[in-house]
């Protein structure tokens, strides 16, 4: 399963690792994805989401109700 955030849509980014001798090799920066379980009152059940640290912050600011409504409107499976 890819390391994507369900809330923010963040995906891994790619670039170069540069050594002391300035040789370049490809590398990847993964997203800090966590599995978090939230209680959603409108659905009357728990929901497990794969969210990044920024996604957790977004949920704290906007509320789980608003975030889940956006996910359902987007057609994402919860």
Short mmCIF file of N, CA and C in Angstrom, two decimals:
data_model
loop_
_atom_site.label_atom_id
_atom_site.label_comp_id
_atom_site.label_asym_id
_atom_site.label_seq_id
_atom_site.Cartn_x
_atom_site.Cartn_y
_atom_site.Cartn_z
N UNK A 1 0.85 -1.18 0.00
CA UNK A 1 0.00 0.00 0.00
C UNK A 1 0.89 1.24 0.00
N UNK A 2 0.55 2.20 -0.82
CA UNK A 2 1.37 3.39 -0.91
C UNK A 2 1.19 4.29 0.30
N UNK A 3 2.17 5.10 0.57
CA UNK A 3 2.15 5.97 1.74
C UNK A 3 1.50 7.30 1.38
N UNK A 4 0.17 7.28 1.29
CA UNK A 4 -0.59 8.48 0.96
C UNK A 4 -1.47 8.86 2.15
N UNK A 5 -1.68 10.16 2.31
CA UNK A 5 -2.57 10.66 3.36
C UNK A 5 -3.97 10.77 2.79
N UNK A 6 -4.97 10.23 3.50
CA UNK A 6 -6.35 10.29 3.02
C UNK A 6 -6.93 11.69 3.16
N UNK A 7 -6.44 12.48 4.10
CA UNK A 7 -7.01 13.81 4.35
C UNK A 7 -6.40 14.85 3.42
N UNK A 8 -5.07 14.94 3.40
CA UNK A 8 -4.41 15.99 2.63
C UNK A 8 -4.04 15.55 1.22
N UNK A 9 -4.00 14.24 0.97
CA UNK A 9 -3.61 13.75 -0.34
C UNK A 9 -2.10 13.79 -0.57
N UNK A 10 -1.32 13.95 0.50
CA UNK A 10 0.14 14.02 0.38
C UNK A 10 0.69 12.69 -0.12
N UNK A 11 1.62 12.76 -1.06
CA UNK A 11 2.27 11.58 -1.62
C UNK A 11 3.78 11.72 -1.46
N UNK A 12 4.54 10.63 -1.59
CA UNK A 12 5.99 10.74 -1.48
C UNK A 12 6.56 11.63 -2.57
N UNK A 13 7.65 12.34 -2.22
CA UNK A 13 8.34 13.15 -3.22
C UNK A 13 9.70 12.51 -3.51
N UNK A 14 10.25 12.83 -4.65
CA UNK A 14 11.48 12.19 -5.11
C UNK A 14 12.53 13.25 -5.39
N UNK A 15 13.79 12.83 -5.30
CA UNK A 15 14.89 13.75 -5.56
C UNK A 15 16.20 13.00 -5.60
N UNK A 16 17.27 13.72 -5.37
CA UNK A 16 18.60 13.13 -5.41
C UNK A 16 19.25 13.16 -4.04
N UNK A 17 20.00 12.11 -3.76
CA UNK A 17 20.86 12.07 -2.60
C UNK A 17 22.24 12.47 -3.13
N UNK A 18 22.84 13.50 -2.54
CA UNK A 18 24.11 14.00 -3.06
C UNK A 18 25.19 13.68 -2.04
N UNK A 19 26.21 12.91 -2.46
CA UNK A 19 27.29 12.51 -1.58
C UNK A 19 28.33 13.62 -1.47
N UNK A 20 29.32 13.39 -0.63
CA UNK A 20 30.39 14.36 -0.45
C UNK A 20 31.13 14.62 -1.77
N UNK A 21 31.30 13.57 -2.59
CA UNK A 21 31.97 13.72 -3.87
C UNK A 21 31.03 14.26 -4.95
N UNK A 22 29.80 14.58 -4.56
CA UNK A 22 28.77 15.17 -5.42
C UNK A 22 28.19 14.20 -6.44
N UNK A 23 28.29 12.90 -6.16
CA UNK A 23 27.61 11.90 -7.00
C UNK A 23 26.14 11.87 -6.59
N UNK A 24 25.27 11.75 -7.57
CA UNK A 24 23.83 11.80 -7.29
C UNK A 24 23.19 10.43 -7.49
N UNK A 25 22.38 10.03 -6.53
CA UNK A 25 21.57 8.82 -6.67
C UNK A 25 20.14 9.19 -6.28
N UNK A 26 19.19 8.51 -6.92
CA UNK A 26 17.78 8.83 -6.67
C UNK A 26 17.37 8.36 -5.29
N UNK A 27 16.51 9.14 -4.64
CA UNK A 27 15.96 8.78 -3.34
C UNK A 27 14.53 9.25 -3.24
N UNK A 28 13.90 8.90 -2.14
CA UNK A 28 12.48 9.19 -1.96
C UNK A 28 12.23 9.66 -0.53
N UNK A 29 11.40 10.70 -0.39
CA UNK A 29 10.99 11.20 0.92
C UNK A 29 9.56 10.73 1.16
N UNK A 30 9.39 9.82 2.13
CA UNK A 30 8.06 9.29 2.43
C UNK A 30 7.27 10.24 3.31
N UNK A 31 5.97 10.12 3.24
CA UNK A 31 5.07 10.91 4.07
C UNK A 31 4.96 10.24 5.43
N UNK A 32 4.89 11.04 6.48
CA UNK A 32 4.76 10.51 7.84
C UNK A 32 3.32 10.08 8.08
N UNK A 33 2.98 8.87 7.63
CA UNK A 33 1.61 8.37 7.66
C UNK A 33 1.39 7.52 8.91
N UNK A 34 0.29 7.79 9.61
CA UNK A 34 -0.10 7.04 10.81
C UNK A 34 -1.50 6.48 10.60
N UNK A 35 -1.77 5.34 11.20
CA UNK A 35 -3.14 4.81 11.24
C UNK A 35 -3.79 5.33 12.51
N UNK A 36 -4.83 6.14 12.35
CA UNK A 36 -5.52 6.74 13.50
C UNK A 36 -6.98 6.32 13.48
N UNK A 37 -7.53 6.07 14.67
CA UNK A 37 -8.92 5.65 14.82
C UNK A 37 -9.68 6.79 15.50
N UNK A 38 -10.73 7.25 14.84
CA UNK A 38 -11.53 8.37 15.34
C UNK A 38 -12.98 7.93 15.51
N UNK A 39 -13.65 8.47 16.53
CA UNK A 39 -15.08 8.28 16.70
C UNK A 39 -15.79 9.39 15.94
N UNK A 40 -16.71 9.01 15.05
CA UNK A 40 -17.45 9.97 14.24
C UNK A 40 -18.91 9.95 14.69
N UNK A 41 -19.36 10.97 15.43
CA UNK A 41 -20.74 10.97 15.95
C UNK A 41 -21.83 10.89 14.88
N UNK A 42 -21.73 11.62 13.74
CA UNK A 42 -22.81 11.51 12.74
C UNK A 42 -22.98 10.09 12.19
N UNK A 43 -21.88 9.33 12.10
CA UNK A 43 -21.97 7.96 11.59
C UNK A 43 -22.20 6.95 12.70
N UNK A 44 -22.03 7.38 13.96
CA UNK A 44 -22.16 6.52 15.15
C UNK A 44 -21.24 5.31 15.09
N UNK A 45 -20.02 5.52 14.66
CA UNK A 45 -19.05 4.42 14.62
C UNK A 45 -17.62 4.98 14.59
N UNK A 46 -16.67 4.08 14.80
CA UNK A 46 -15.26 4.44 14.69
C UNK A 46 -14.83 4.36 13.23
N UNK A 47 -13.88 5.20 12.87
CA UNK A 47 -13.33 5.23 11.51
C UNK A 47 -11.81 5.21 11.63
N UNK A 48 -11.16 4.32 10.89
CA UNK A 48 -9.70 4.26 10.86
C UNK A 48 -9.22 4.95 9.59
N UNK A 49 -8.35 5.94 9.75
CA UNK A 49 -7.83 6.70 8.62
C UNK A 49 -6.32 6.59 8.57
N UNK A 50 -5.76 6.62 7.35
CA UNK A 50 -4.31 6.72 7.18
C UNK A 50 -4.00 8.20 6.94
N UNK A 51 -3.50 8.86 7.97
CA UNK A 51 -3.30 10.31 7.89
C UNK A 51 -1.86 10.67 8.22
N UNK A 52 -1.40 11.74 7.60
CA UNK A 52 -0.08 12.28 7.89
C UNK A 52 -0.16 13.15 9.13
N UNK A 53 0.98 13.61 9.62
CA UNK A 53 1.01 14.48 10.78
C UNK A 53 0.25 15.77 10.49
N UNK A 54 0.38 16.29 9.29
CA UNK A 54 -0.37 17.49 8.90
C UNK A 54 -1.87 17.18 8.80
N UNK A 55 -2.22 15.97 8.39
CA UNK A 55 -3.62 15.57 8.34
C UNK A 55 -4.24 15.50 9.73
N UNK A 56 -3.47 15.03 10.72
CA UNK A 56 -3.95 15.00 12.11
C UNK A 56 -4.20 16.42 12.59
N UNK A 57 -3.30 17.34 12.23
CA UNK A 57 -3.46 18.75 12.60
C UNK A 57 -4.73 19.33 11.94
N UNK A 58 -4.97 18.97 10.70
CA UNK A 58 -6.17 19.44 9.99
C UNK A 58 -7.43 18.93 10.67
N UNK A 59 -7.42 17.67 11.09
CA UNK A 59 -8.58 17.11 11.78
C UNK A 59 -8.80 17.82 13.11
N UNK A 60 -7.71 18.13 13.82
CA UNK A 60 -7.83 18.85 15.09
C UNK A 60 -8.42 20.25 14.89
N UNK A 61 -8.06 20.91 13.79
CA UNK A 61 -8.55 22.26 13.54
C UNK A 61 -9.99 22.28 13.03
N UNK A 62 -10.30 21.47 12.01
CA UNK A 62 -11.62 21.51 11.37
C UNK A 62 -12.65 20.63 12.04
N UNK A 63 -12.19 19.57 12.71
CA UNK A 63 -13.10 18.62 13.33
C UNK A 63 -13.28 17.39 12.45
N UNK A 64 -13.45 16.26 13.08
CA UNK A 64 -13.57 15.00 12.34
C UNK A 64 -14.84 14.96 11.51
N UNK A 65 -15.91 15.62 11.96
CA UNK A 65 -17.17 15.62 11.20
C UNK A 65 -16.99 16.24 9.82
N UNK A 66 -16.34 17.41 9.77
CA UNK A 66 -16.14 18.12 8.50
C UNK A 66 -15.19 17.35 7.58
N UNK A 67 -14.15 16.77 8.15
CA UNK A 67 -13.17 16.04 7.34
C UNK A 67 -13.80 14.79 6.75
N UNK A 68 -14.56 14.05 7.55
CA UNK A 68 -15.22 12.84 7.05
C UNK A 68 -16.26 13.19 5.99
N UNK A 69 -16.96 14.31 6.16
CA UNK A 69 -17.94 14.73 5.15
C UNK A 69 -17.24 15.01 3.83
N UNK A 70 -16.05 15.65 3.88
CA UNK A 70 -15.29 15.90 2.65
C UNK A 70 -14.83 14.60 2.01
N UNK A 71 -14.38 13.65 2.82
CA UNK A 71 -13.92 12.37 2.29
C UNK A 71 -15.07 11.62 1.61
N UNK A 72 -16.24 11.63 2.24
CA UNK A 72 -17.40 10.95 1.64
C UNK A 72 -17.86 11.64 0.37
N UNK A 73 -17.78 12.99 0.34
CA UNK A 73 -18.16 13.74 -0.87
C UNK A 73 -17.20 13.45 -2.01
N UNK A 74 -15.94 13.20 -1.66
CA UNK A 74 -14.91 12.86 -2.65
C UNK A 74 -15.06 11.43 -3.16
N UNK A 75 -15.87 10.64 -2.45
CA UNK A 75 -16.09 9.25 -2.86
C UNK A 75 -15.06 8.30 -2.30
N UNK A 76 -14.34 8.72 -1.28
CA UNK A 76 -13.32 7.87 -0.66
C UNK A 76 -13.98 6.85 0.25
N UNK A 77 -13.45 5.64 0.24
CA UNK A 77 -13.98 4.58 1.08
C UNK A 77 -13.44 4.74 2.49
N UNK A 78 -14.33 4.71 3.47
CA UNK A 78 -13.93 4.87 4.87
C UNK A 78 -14.28 3.61 5.63
#
